[in-house]
Short mmCIF file of N, CA, C and O in Angstrom, two decimals:
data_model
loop_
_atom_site.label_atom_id
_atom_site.label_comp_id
_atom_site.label_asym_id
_atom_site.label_seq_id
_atom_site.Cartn_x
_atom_site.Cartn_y
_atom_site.Cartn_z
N UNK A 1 65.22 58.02 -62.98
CA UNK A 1 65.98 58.89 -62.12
C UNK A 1 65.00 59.55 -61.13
O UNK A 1 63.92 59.95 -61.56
N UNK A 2 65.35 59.68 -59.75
CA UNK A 2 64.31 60.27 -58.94
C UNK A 2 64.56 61.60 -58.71
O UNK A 2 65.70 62.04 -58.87
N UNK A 3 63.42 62.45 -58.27
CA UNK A 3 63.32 63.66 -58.66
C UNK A 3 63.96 64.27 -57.53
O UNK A 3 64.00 63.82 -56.39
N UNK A 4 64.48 65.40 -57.98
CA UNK A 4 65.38 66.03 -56.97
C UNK A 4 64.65 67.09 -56.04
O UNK A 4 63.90 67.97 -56.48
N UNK A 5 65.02 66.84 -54.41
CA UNK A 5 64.32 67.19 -53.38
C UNK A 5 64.98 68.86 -53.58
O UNK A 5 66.03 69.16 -54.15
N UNK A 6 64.07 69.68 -52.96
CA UNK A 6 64.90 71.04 -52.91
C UNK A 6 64.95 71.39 -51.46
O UNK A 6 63.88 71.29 -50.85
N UNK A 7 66.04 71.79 -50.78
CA UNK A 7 66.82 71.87 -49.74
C UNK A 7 65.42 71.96 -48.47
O UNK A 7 64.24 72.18 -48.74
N UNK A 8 65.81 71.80 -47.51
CA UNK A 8 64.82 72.37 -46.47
C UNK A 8 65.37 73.62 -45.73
O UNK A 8 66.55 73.88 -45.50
N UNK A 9 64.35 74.28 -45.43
CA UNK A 9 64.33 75.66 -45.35
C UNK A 9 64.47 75.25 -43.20
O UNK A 9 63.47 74.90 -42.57
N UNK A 10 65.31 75.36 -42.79
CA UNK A 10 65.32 75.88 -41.21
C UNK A 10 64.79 77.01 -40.85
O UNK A 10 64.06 76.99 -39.85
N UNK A 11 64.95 77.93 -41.36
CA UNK A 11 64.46 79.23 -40.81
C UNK A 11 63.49 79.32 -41.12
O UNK A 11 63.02 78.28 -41.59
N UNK A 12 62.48 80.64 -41.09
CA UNK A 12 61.11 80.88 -41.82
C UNK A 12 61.39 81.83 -42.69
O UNK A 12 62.33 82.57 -42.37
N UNK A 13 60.73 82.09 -43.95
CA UNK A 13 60.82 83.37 -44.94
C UNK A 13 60.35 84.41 -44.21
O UNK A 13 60.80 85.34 -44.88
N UNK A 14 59.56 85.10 -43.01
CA UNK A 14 59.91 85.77 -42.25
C UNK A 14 61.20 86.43 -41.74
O UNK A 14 61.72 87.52 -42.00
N UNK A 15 61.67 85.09 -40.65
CA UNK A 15 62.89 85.20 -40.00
C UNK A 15 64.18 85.65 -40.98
O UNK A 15 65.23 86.18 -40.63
N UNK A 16 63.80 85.31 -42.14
CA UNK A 16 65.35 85.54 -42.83
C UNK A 16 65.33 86.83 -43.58
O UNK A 16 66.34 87.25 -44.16
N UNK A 17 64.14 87.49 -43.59
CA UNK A 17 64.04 88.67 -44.12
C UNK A 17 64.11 89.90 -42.89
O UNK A 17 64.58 91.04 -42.83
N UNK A 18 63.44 89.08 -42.02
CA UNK A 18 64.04 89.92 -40.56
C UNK A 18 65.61 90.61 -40.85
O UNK A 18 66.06 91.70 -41.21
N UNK A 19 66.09 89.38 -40.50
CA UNK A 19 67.42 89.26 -40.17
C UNK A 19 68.42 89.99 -41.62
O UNK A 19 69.52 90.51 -41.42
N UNK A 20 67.84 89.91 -42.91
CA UNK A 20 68.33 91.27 -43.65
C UNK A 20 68.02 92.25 -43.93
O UNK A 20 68.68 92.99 -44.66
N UNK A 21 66.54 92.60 -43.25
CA UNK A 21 66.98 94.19 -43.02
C UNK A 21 67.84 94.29 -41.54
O UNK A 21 67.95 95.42 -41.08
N UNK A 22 68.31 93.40 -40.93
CA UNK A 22 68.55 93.83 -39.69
C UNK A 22 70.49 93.99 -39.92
O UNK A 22 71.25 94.64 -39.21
N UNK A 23 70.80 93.31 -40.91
CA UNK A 23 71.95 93.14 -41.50
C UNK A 23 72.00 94.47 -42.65
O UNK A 23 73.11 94.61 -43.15
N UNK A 24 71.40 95.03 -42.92
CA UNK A 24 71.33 95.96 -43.61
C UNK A 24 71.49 96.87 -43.07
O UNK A 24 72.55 97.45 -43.24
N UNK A 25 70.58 97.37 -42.22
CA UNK A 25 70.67 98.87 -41.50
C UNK A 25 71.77 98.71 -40.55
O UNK A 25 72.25 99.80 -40.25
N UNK A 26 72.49 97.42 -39.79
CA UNK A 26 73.78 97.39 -39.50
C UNK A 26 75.34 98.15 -39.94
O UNK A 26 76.24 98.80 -39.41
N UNK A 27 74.90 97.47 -41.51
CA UNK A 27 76.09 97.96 -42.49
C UNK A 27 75.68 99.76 -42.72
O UNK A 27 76.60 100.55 -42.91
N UNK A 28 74.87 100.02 -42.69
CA UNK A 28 74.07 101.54 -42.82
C UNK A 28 74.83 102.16 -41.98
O UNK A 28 75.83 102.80 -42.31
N UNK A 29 74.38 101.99 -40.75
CA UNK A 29 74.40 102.20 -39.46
C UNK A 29 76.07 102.67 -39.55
O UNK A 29 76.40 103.84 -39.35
N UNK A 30 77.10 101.54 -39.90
CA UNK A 30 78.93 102.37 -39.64
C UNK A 30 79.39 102.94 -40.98
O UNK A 30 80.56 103.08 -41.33
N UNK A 31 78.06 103.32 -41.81
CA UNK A 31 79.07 103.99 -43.07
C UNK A 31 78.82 106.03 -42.75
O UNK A 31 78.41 106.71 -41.80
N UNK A 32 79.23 106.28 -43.88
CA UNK A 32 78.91 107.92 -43.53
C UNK A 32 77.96 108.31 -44.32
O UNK A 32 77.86 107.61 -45.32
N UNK A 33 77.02 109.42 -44.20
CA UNK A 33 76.29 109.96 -45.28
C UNK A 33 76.11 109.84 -46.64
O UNK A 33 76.99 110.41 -47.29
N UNK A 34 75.49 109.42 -47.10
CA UNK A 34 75.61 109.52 -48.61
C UNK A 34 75.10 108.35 -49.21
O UNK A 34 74.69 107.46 -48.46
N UNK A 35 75.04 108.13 -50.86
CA UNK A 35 74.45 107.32 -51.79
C UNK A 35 74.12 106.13 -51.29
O UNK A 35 72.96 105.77 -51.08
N UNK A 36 75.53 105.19 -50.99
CA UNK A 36 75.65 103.93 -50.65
C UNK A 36 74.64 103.82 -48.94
O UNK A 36 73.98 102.85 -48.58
N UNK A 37 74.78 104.71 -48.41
CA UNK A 37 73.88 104.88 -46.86
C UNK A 37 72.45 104.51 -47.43
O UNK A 37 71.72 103.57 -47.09
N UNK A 38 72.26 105.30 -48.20
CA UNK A 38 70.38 105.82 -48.33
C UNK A 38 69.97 104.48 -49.07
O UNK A 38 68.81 104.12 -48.83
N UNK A 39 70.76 103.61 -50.01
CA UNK A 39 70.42 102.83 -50.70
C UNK A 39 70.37 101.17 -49.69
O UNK A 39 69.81 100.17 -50.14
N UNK A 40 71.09 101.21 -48.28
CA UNK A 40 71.02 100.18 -47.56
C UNK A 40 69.98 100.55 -47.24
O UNK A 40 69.15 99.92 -47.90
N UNK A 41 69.20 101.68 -46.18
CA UNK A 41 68.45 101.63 -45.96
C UNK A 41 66.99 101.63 -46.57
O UNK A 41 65.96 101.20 -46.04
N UNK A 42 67.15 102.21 -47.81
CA UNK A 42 66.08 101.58 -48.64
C UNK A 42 65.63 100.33 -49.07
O UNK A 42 64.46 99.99 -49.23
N UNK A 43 67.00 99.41 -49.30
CA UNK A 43 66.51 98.20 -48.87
C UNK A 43 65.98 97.75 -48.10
O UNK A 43 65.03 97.00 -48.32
N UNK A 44 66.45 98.09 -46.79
CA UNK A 44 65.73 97.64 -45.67
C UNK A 44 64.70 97.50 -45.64
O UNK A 44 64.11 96.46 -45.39
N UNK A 45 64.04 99.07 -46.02
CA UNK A 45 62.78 99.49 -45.60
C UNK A 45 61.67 98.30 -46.67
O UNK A 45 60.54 97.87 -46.46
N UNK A 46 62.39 98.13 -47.52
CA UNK A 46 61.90 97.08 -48.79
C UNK A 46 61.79 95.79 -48.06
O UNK A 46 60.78 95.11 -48.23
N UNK A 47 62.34 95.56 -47.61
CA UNK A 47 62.49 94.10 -47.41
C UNK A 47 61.40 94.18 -45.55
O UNK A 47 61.05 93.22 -44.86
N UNK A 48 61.25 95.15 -45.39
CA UNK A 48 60.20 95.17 -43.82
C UNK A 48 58.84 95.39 -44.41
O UNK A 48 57.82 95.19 -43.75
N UNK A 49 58.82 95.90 -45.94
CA UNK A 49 57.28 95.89 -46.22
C UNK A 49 57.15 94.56 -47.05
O UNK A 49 56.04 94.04 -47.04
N UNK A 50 58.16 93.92 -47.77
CA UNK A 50 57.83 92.47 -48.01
C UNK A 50 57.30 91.64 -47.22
O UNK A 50 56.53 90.72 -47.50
N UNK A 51 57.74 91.99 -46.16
CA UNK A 51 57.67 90.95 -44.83
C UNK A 51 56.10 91.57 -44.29
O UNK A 51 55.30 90.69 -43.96
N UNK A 52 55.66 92.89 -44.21
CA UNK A 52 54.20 92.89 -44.29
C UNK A 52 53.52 92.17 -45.66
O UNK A 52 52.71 91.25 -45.58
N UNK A 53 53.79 92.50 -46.41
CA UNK A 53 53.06 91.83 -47.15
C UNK A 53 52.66 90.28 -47.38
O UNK A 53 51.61 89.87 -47.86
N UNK A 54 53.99 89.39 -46.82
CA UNK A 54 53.61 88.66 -46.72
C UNK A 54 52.67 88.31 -45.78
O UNK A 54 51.84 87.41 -45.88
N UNK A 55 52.80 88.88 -45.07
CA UNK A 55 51.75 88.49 -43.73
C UNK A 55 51.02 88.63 -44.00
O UNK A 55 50.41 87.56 -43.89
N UNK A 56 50.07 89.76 -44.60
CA UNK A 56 48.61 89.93 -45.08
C UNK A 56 48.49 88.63 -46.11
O UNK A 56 47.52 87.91 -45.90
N UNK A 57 49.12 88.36 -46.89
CA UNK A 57 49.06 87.46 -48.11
C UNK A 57 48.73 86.27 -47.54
O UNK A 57 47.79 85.70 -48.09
N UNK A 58 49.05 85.90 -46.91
CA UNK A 58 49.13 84.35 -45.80
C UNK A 58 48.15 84.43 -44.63
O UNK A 58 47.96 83.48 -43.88
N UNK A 59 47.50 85.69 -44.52
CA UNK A 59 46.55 86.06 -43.18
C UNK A 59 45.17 84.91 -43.59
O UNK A 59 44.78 84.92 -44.76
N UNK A 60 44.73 84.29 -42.96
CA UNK A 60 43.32 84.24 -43.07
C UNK A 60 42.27 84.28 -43.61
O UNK A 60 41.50 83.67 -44.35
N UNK A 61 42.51 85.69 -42.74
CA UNK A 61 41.18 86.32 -43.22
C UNK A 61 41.26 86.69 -44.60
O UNK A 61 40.14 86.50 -45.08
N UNK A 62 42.18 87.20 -45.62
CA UNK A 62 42.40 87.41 -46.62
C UNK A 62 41.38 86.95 -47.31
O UNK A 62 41.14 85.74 -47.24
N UNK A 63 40.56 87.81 -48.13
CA UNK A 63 39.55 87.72 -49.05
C UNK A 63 39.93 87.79 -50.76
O UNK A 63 40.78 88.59 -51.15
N UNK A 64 39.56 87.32 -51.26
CA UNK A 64 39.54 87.32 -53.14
C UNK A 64 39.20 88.99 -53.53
O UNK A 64 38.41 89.78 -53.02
N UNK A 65 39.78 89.07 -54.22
CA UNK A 65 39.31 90.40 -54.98
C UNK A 65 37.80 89.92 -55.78
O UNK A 65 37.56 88.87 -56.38
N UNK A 66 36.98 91.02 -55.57
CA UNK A 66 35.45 90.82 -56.36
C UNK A 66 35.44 91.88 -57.50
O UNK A 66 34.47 91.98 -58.24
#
């Protein structure tokens, strides 16, 4: 049996993390004050430092811990 391919990715893991915090603070953006508000945008803010992190992680220059 041949081994099963796993999907191809069109977008970049960047771009798609973009695009949910950008979908996030959207839905933020028309609700009112409160729990459900603070918790979109905390995602957000989660998902914009993933997206740094990956970048450093994948940078280059990135050195080994000594």
């Amino acid at each position: 049996m041949p081994a099963r391919r796993s999907p191809v990715q069109s977008l970049t893991f960047e771009y798609r993390l973009a695009q949910e915090a950008i979908n996030l603070r959207l839905q933020a953006n028309g609700m009112p004050a409160g729990v459900r508000r603070t918790e979109l945008l905390r995602k957000a803010r989660q998902i914009d430092v993933a997206g740094e992190i990956n970048n450093w992680l994948s940078s280059p220059g990135l050195q080994p811990p000594t």
